[in-house]
mmCIF file of C-alpha atoms in Angstrom:
data_model
loop_
_atom_site.group_PDB
_atom_site.id
_atom_site.type_symbol
_atom_site.label_atom_id
_atom_site.label_comp_id
_atom_site.label_asym_id
_atom_site.label_seq_id
_atom_site.Cartn_x
_atom_site.Cartn_y
_atom_site.Cartn_z
ATOM 1 C CA UNK A 1 210.136 78.155 140.641
ATOM 2 C CA UNK A 2 209.018 75.752 143.354
ATOM 3 C CA UNK A 3 208.449 76.380 147.049
ATOM 4 C CA UNK A 4 208.769 73.765 149.794
ATOM 5 C CA UNK A 5 208.149 73.846 153.528
ATOM 6 C CA UNK A 6 211.351 73.459 155.488
ATOM 7 C CA UNK A 7 210.941 70.857 158.241
ATOM 8 C CA UNK A 8 214.372 70.298 159.770
ATOM 9 C CA UNK A 9 217.763 71.961 159.659
ATOM 10 C CA UNK A 10 221.206 70.852 160.770
ATOM 11 C CA UNK A 11 224.395 72.837 160.324
ATOM 12 C CA UNK A 12 227.078 70.333 159.352
ATOM 13 C CA UNK A 13 230.068 72.662 159.051
ATOM 14 C CA UNK A 14 231.046 76.198 158.145
ATOM 15 C CA UNK A 15 233.968 77.730 156.335
ATOM 16 C CA UNK A 16 235.675 78.752 159.592
ATOM 17 C CA UNK A 17 236.563 75.080 159.968
ATOM 18 C CA UNK A 18 233.925 74.181 162.549
ATOM 19 C CA UNK A 19 232.973 70.592 161.725
ATOM 20 C CA UNK A 20 230.239 69.854 164.223
ATOM 21 C CA UNK A 21 226.735 68.762 163.364
ATOM 22 C CA UNK A 22 224.379 71.169 165.100
ATOM 23 C CA UNK A 23 220.623 70.643 164.948
ATOM 24 C CA UNK A 24 218.723 73.931 164.801
ATOM 25 C CA UNK A 25 215.143 74.067 166.056
ATOM 26 C CA UNK A 26 213.146 76.079 163.570
ATOM 27 C CA UNK A 27 209.808 77.750 164.180
ATOM 28 C CA UNK A 28 209.053 78.031 160.478
ATOM 29 C CA UNK A 29 210.869 77.889 157.175
ATOM 30 C CA UNK A 30 210.707 77.467 153.440
ATOM 31 C CA UNK A 31 212.962 76.877 150.495
ATOM 32 C CA UNK A 32 212.412 78.228 147.010
ATOM 33 C CA UNK A 33 214.147 76.984 143.897
ATOM 34 C CA UNK A 34 215.139 79.739 141.500
ATOM 35 C CA UNK A 35 215.237 79.521 137.741
ATOM 36 C CA UNK A 36 218.972 78.839 137.917
ATOM 37 C CA UNK A 37 220.172 75.246 138.146
ATOM 38 C CA UNK A 38 220.620 74.087 141.735
ATOM 39 C CA UNK A 39 220.154 77.645 143.097
ATOM 40 C CA UNK A 40 217.844 78.046 146.073
ATOM 41 C CA UNK A 41 216.745 80.605 148.612
ATOM 42 C CA UNK A 42 216.003 79.447 152.151
ATOM 43 C CA UNK A 43 214.232 81.402 154.862
ATOM 44 C CA UNK A 44 214.125 80.101 158.398
ATOM 45 C CA UNK A 45 212.603 81.501 161.555
ATOM 46 C CA UNK A 46 214.593 80.572 164.647
ATOM 47 C CA UNK A 47 213.668 81.161 168.271
ATOM 48 C CA UNK A 48 216.070 82.584 170.858
ATOM 49 C CA UNK A 49 217.857 79.358 171.916
ATOM 50 C CA UNK A 50 219.310 78.613 168.486
ATOM 51 C CA UNK A 51 219.945 82.163 167.292
ATOM 52 C CA UNK A 52 223.610 82.473 168.405
ATOM 53 C CA UNK A 53 224.910 79.872 165.938
ATOM 54 C CA UNK A 54 223.034 81.461 163.020
ATOM 55 C CA UNK A 55 223.966 84.980 164.176
ATOM 56 C CA UNK A 56 227.627 83.965 164.039
ATOM 57 C CA UNK A 57 227.282 82.906 160.401
ATOM 58 C CA UNK A 58 225.778 86.300 159.610
ATOM 59 C CA UNK A 59 228.212 88.360 161.699
ATOM 60 C CA UNK A 60 231.218 86.698 160.039
ATOM 61 C CA UNK A 61 229.497 86.227 156.648
ATOM 62 C CA UNK A 62 230.408 82.532 156.692
ATOM 63 C CA UNK A 63 229.240 80.069 154.103
ATOM 64 C CA UNK A 64 227.945 76.880 155.654
ATOM 65 C CA UNK A 65 226.955 73.365 154.735
ATOM 66 C CA UNK A 66 223.471 72.598 155.993
ATOM 67 C CA UNK A 67 221.277 69.544 155.815
ATOM 68 C CA UNK A 68 217.553 70.088 155.423
ATOM 69 C CA UNK A 69 214.421 68.059 155.035
ATOM 70 C CA UNK A 70 211.534 69.507 153.123
ATOM 71 C CA UNK A 71 207.793 68.842 153.043
ATOM 72 C CA UNK A 72 207.844 66.117 155.737
ATOM 73 C CA UNK A 73 210.383 65.485 158.525
ATOM 74 C CA UNK A 74 210.719 61.818 157.500
ATOM 75 C CA UNK A 75 211.811 62.664 153.932
ATOM 76 C CA UNK A 76 215.408 62.029 152.945
ATOM 77 C CA UNK A 77 217.648 65.002 153.729
ATOM 78 C CA UNK A 78 219.252 67.243 151.149
ATOM 79 C CA UNK A 79 222.517 69.136 151.578
ATOM 80 C CA UNK A 80 222.967 72.785 150.651
ATOM 81 C CA UNK A 81 225.849 75.215 150.711
ATOM 82 C CA UNK A 82 224.401 78.496 151.939
ATOM 83 C CA UNK A 83 225.528 82.093 152.148
ATOM 84 C CA UNK A 84 223.898 84.544 154.578
ATOM 85 C CA UNK A 85 221.833 87.305 152.942
ATOM 86 C CA UNK A 86 219.645 89.042 155.501
ATOM 87 C CA UNK A 87 218.297 88.707 159.025
ATOM 88 C CA UNK A 88 215.119 90.330 160.325
ATOM 89 C CA UNK A 89 214.074 90.430 163.995
ATOM 90 C CA UNK A 90 210.458 89.343 164.527
ATOM 91 C CA UNK A 91 208.180 89.515 167.542
ATOM 92 C CA UNK A 92 209.021 85.834 168.133
ATOM 93 C CA UNK A 93 212.482 84.932 166.889
ATOM 94 C CA UNK A 94 214.523 86.049 163.931
ATOM 95 C CA UNK A 95 214.001 85.388 160.224
ATOM 96 C CA UNK A 96 217.196 84.434 158.391
ATOM 97 C CA UNK A 97 217.460 84.510 154.609
ATOM 98 C CA UNK A 98 220.135 82.503 152.794
ATOM 99 C CA UNK A 99 220.993 81.899 149.173
ATOM 100 C CA UNK A 100 222.063 78.363 148.546
ATOM 101 C CA UNK A 101 223.267 75.740 146.145
ATOM 102 C CA UNK A 102 221.853 72.253 146.455
ATOM 103 C CA UNK A 103 224.771 69.837 146.492
ATOM 104 C CA UNK A 104 223.185 66.505 147.292
ATOM 105 C CA UNK A 105 219.692 65.147 147.113
ATOM 106 C CA UNK A 106 218.083 61.720 147.448
ATOM 107 C CA UNK A 107 218.846 60.629 143.876
ATOM 108 C CA UNK A 108 222.501 61.613 144.245
ATOM 109 C CA UNK A 109 222.805 59.502 147.382
ATOM 110 C CA UNK A 110 221.146 56.437 145.871
ATOM 111 C CA UNK A 111 223.437 56.589 142.853
ATOM 112 C CA UNK A 112 226.500 57.074 145.053
ATOM 113 C CA UNK A 113 225.628 54.078 147.233
ATOM 114 C CA UNK A 114 224.940 51.898 144.192
ATOM 115 C CA UNK A 115 228.259 52.874 142.589
ATOM 116 C CA UNK A 116 230.140 51.993 145.787
ATOM 117 C CA UNK A 117 228.426 48.597 146.074
ATOM 118 C CA UNK A 118 229.279 47.778 142.440
ATOM 119 C CA UNK A 119 232.879 49.019 142.891
ATOM 120 C CA UNK A 120 233.147 46.733 145.931
ATOM 121 C CA UNK A 121 232.399 43.824 143.545
ATOM 122 C CA UNK A 122 229.019 42.773 144.925
ATOM 123 C CA UNK A 123 226.816 40.960 142.432
ATOM 124 C CA UNK A 124 223.408 39.362 142.245
ATOM 125 C CA UNK A 125 221.437 38.955 145.456
ATOM 126 C CA UNK A 126 224.426 40.040 147.570
ATOM 127 C CA UNK A 127 224.503 43.360 145.688
ATOM 128 C CA UNK A 128 220.825 43.972 146.456
ATOM 129 C CA UNK A 129 221.267 43.160 150.156
ATOM 130 C CA UNK A 130 224.399 45.268 150.497
ATOM 131 C CA UNK A 131 222.679 48.209 148.772
ATOM 132 C CA UNK A 132 219.729 47.932 151.187
ATOM 133 C CA UNK A 133 222.068 47.747 154.189
ATOM 134 C CA UNK A 134 224.044 50.811 153.122
ATOM 135 C CA UNK A 135 220.862 52.668 152.189
ATOM 136 C CA UNK A 136 219.527 52.112 155.726
ATOM 137 C CA UNK A 137 222.664 53.862 157.038
ATOM 138 C CA UNK A 138 222.270 56.777 154.628
ATOM 139 C CA UNK A 139 222.345 59.511 157.287
ATOM 140 C CA UNK A 140 226.042 59.115 158.055
ATOM 141 C CA UNK A 141 226.784 58.448 154.390
ATOM 142 C CA UNK A 142 225.148 61.626 153.093
ATOM 143 C CA UNK A 143 226.799 63.699 155.806
ATOM 144 C CA UNK A 144 230.235 62.360 154.913
ATOM 145 C CA UNK A 145 229.797 62.950 151.172
ATOM 146 C CA UNK A 146 228.293 66.401 151.713
ATOM 147 C CA UNK A 147 231.193 67.484 153.929
ATOM 148 C CA UNK A 148 233.736 66.398 151.306
ATOM 149 C CA UNK A 149 231.745 68.255 148.637
ATOM 150 C CA UNK A 150 231.719 71.398 150.803
ATOM 151 C CA UNK A 151 235.480 71.248 151.359
ATOM 152 C CA UNK A 152 236.030 70.898 147.602
ATOM 153 C CA UNK A 153 233.629 73.810 146.947
ATOM 154 C CA UNK A 154 235.540 76.053 149.391
ATOM 155 C CA UNK A 155 238.822 75.059 147.765
ATOM 156 C CA UNK A 156 237.475 75.954 144.314
ATOM 157 C CA UNK A 157 235.668 79.104 145.551
ATOM 158 C CA UNK A 158 237.906 80.611 148.246
ATOM 159 C CA UNK A 159 236.001 83.911 148.418
ATOM 160 C CA UNK A 160 232.346 84.878 148.224
ATOM 161 C CA UNK A 161 231.328 85.881 144.720
#
């Protein structure tokens, strides 16, 4: 098992159909990988302003697609599909516990971009430049791929298990 500090969090969409990227200001947070492949637990502490969006996920028991950065805010983001587990009121904010499945990380994105550049018939120096250009626009790219992955996951897993 590995534990990482959670630096940033954005909710990309939830299973109710809401498809709006919502940044959530977190007071504190961590992610822990379990012994199972791609299975994670995430705990976040959120102050009052951003609690309603998280509370809604818990009240309706909605799975959500989130984008997180770990260790340092300037690291590449990773996408997770999360399911609410538990919320605990604290003296300052609320602690929310989720179980999650990592669906896209930095290596996945790099490979995806490279495949697309090759499929678009770039070669040689043009391939390298196009890869760099697309890599610099990775934020929108990862969000798009992650959302499609989430939709496919919901289609294949229509109910919580």
